[in-house]
Coordinates of N, CA, C and O in Angstrom, one line a residue:
X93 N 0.8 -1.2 0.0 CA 0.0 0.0 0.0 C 0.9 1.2 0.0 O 2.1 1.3 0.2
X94 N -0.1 2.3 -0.3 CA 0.6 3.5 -0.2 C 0.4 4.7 0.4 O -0.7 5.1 0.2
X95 N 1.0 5.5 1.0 CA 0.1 6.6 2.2 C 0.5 7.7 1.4 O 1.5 7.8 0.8
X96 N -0.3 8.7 1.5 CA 0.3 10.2 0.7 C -0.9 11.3 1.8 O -2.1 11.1 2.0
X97 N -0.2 12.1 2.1 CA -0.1 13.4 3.3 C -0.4 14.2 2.5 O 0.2 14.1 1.4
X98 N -1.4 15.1 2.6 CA -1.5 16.2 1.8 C -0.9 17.8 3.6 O -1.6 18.2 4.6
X99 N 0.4 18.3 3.1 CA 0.5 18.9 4.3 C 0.2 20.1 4.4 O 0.8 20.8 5.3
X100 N -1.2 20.5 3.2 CA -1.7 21.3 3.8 C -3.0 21.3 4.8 O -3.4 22.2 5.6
X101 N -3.3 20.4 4.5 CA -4.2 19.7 4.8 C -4.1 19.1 6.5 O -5.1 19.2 7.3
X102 N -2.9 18.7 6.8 CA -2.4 18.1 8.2 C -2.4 19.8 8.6 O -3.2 20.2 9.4
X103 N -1.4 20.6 8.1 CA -1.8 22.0 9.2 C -2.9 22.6 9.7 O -3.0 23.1 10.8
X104 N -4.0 22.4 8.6 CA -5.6 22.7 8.9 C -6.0 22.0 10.2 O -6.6 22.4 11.2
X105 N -5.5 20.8 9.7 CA -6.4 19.2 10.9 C -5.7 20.0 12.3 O -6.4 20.3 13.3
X106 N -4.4 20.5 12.2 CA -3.6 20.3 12.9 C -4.1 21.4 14.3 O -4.0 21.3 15.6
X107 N -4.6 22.4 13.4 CA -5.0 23.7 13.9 C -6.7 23.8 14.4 O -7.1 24.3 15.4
X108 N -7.4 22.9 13.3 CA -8.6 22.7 14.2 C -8.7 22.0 15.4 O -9.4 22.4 16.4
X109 N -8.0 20.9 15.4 CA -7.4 20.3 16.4 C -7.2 20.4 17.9 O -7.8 19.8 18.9
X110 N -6.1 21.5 17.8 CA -5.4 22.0 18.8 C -4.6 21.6 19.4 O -4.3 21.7 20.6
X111 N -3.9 20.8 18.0 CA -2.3 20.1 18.6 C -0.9 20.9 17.2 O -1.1 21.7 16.3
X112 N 0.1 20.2 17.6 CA 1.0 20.6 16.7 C 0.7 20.1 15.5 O -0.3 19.4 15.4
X113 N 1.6 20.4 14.0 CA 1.4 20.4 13.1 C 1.9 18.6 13.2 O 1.2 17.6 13.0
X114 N 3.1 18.6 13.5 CA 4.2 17.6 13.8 C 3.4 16.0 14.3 O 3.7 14.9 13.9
X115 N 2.6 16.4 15.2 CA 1.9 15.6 16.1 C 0.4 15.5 14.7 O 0.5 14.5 14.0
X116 N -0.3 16.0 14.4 CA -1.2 15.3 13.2 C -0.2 14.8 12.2 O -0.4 13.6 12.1
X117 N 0.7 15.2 11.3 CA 1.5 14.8 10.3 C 2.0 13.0 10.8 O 1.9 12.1 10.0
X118 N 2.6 12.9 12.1 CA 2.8 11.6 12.8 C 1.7 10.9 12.8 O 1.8 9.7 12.5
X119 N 0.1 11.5 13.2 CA -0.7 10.9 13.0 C -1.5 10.2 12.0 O -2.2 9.2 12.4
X120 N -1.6 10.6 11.1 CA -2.1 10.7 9.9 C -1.2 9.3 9.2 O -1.7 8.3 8.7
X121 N 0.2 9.4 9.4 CA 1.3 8.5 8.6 C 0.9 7.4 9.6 O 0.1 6.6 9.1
X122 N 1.1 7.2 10.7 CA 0.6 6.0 11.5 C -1.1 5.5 11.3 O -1.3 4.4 11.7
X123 N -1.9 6.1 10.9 CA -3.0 5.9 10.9 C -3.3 5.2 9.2 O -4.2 4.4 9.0
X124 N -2.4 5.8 8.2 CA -2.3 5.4 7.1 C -1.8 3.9 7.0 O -2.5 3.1 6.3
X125 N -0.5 3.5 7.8 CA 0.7 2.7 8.0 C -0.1 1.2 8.8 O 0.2 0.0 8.6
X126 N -1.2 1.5 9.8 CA -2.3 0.6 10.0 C -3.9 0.1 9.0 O -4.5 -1.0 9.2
X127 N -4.0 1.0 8.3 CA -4.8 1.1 7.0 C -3.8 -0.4 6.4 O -4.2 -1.5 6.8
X128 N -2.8 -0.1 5.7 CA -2.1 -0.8 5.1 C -1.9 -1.9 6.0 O -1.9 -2.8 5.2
X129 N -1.6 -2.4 7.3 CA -1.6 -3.2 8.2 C -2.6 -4.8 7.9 O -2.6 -6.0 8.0
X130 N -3.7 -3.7 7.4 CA -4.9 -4.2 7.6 C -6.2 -3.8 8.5 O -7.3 -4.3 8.4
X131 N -5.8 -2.8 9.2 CA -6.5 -2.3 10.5 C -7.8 -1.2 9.9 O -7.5 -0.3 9.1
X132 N -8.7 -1.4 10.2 CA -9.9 -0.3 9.9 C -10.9 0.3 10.6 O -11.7 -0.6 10.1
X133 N -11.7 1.1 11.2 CA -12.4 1.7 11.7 C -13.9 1.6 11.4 O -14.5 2.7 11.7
X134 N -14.8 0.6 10.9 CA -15.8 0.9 10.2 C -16.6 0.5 11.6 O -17.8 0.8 11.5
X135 N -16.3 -0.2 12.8 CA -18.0 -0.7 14.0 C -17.1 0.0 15.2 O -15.9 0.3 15.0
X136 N -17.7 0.4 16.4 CA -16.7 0.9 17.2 C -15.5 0.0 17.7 O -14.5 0.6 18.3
X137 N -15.5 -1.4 17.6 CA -14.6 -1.7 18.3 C -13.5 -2.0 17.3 O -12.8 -3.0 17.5
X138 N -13.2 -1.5 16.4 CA -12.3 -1.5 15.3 C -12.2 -0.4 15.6 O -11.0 -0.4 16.0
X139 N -12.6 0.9 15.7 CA -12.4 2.4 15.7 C -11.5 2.0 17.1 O -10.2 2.0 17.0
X140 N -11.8 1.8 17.9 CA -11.6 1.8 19.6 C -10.1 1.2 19.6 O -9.2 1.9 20.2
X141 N -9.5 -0.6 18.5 CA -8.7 -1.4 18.8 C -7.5 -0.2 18.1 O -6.4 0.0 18.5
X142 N -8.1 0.5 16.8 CA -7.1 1.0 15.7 C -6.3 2.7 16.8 O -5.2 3.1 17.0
X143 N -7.5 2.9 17.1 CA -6.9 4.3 18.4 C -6.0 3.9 19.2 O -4.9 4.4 19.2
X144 N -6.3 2.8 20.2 CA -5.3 1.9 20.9 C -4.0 2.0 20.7 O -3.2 2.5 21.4
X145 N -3.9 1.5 19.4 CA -2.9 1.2 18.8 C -2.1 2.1 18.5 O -1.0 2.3 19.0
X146 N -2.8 3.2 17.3 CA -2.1 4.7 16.8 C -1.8 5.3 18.3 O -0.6 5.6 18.3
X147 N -2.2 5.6 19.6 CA -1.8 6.3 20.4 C -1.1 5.8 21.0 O -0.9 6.7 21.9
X148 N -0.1 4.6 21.5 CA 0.7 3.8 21.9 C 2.0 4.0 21.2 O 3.1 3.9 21.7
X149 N 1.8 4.3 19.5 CA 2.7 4.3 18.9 C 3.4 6.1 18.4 O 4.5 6.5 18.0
X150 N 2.1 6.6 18.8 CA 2.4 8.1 18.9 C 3.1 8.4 20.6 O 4.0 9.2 20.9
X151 N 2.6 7.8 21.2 CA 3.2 8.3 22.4 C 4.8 7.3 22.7 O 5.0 7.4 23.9
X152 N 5.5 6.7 22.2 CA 6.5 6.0 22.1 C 7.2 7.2 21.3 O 8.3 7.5 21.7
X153 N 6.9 7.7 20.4 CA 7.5 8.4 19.6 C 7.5 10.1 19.9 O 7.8 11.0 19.1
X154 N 7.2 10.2 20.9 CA 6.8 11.5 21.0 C 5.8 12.6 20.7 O 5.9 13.8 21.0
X155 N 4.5 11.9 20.0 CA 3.9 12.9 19.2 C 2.9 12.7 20.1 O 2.0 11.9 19.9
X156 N 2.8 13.6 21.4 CA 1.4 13.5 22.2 C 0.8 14.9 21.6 O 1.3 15.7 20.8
X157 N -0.6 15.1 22.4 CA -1.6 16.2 22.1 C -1.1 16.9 22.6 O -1.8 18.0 22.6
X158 N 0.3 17.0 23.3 CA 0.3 18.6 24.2 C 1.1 19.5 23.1 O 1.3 20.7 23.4

């Protein structure tokens, strides 16, 4: 699979948000990177298992909400 960022797009998210630009751009590529995994969001406990996941892997790497 293939992931493509649109980064104007991540500064918008990033800003409605009310996190860093840095911290959605991380997100977005991790959340892409589980896409391709296999991982998907369509009943809540797929939305629920796939967040789990992305925020364990953002927070290992430094990209929290603050």
């Amino acid at each position: 699979g293939s992931i493509a960022v649109c980064l104007q797009r991540a500064k918008e998210q990033a800003e409605d948000y009310g996190h860093s630009f840095r911290r959605e751009l991380f997100y977005l590529i991790t959340h892409g990177v589980f896409h391709c995994l296999g991982y998907d969001h369509m009943t809540d406990s797929e939305r629920e298992e796939m967040r789990e996941k992305e925020e364990e892997i953002l927070i290992k790497i430094g990209a929290t909400r603050e």
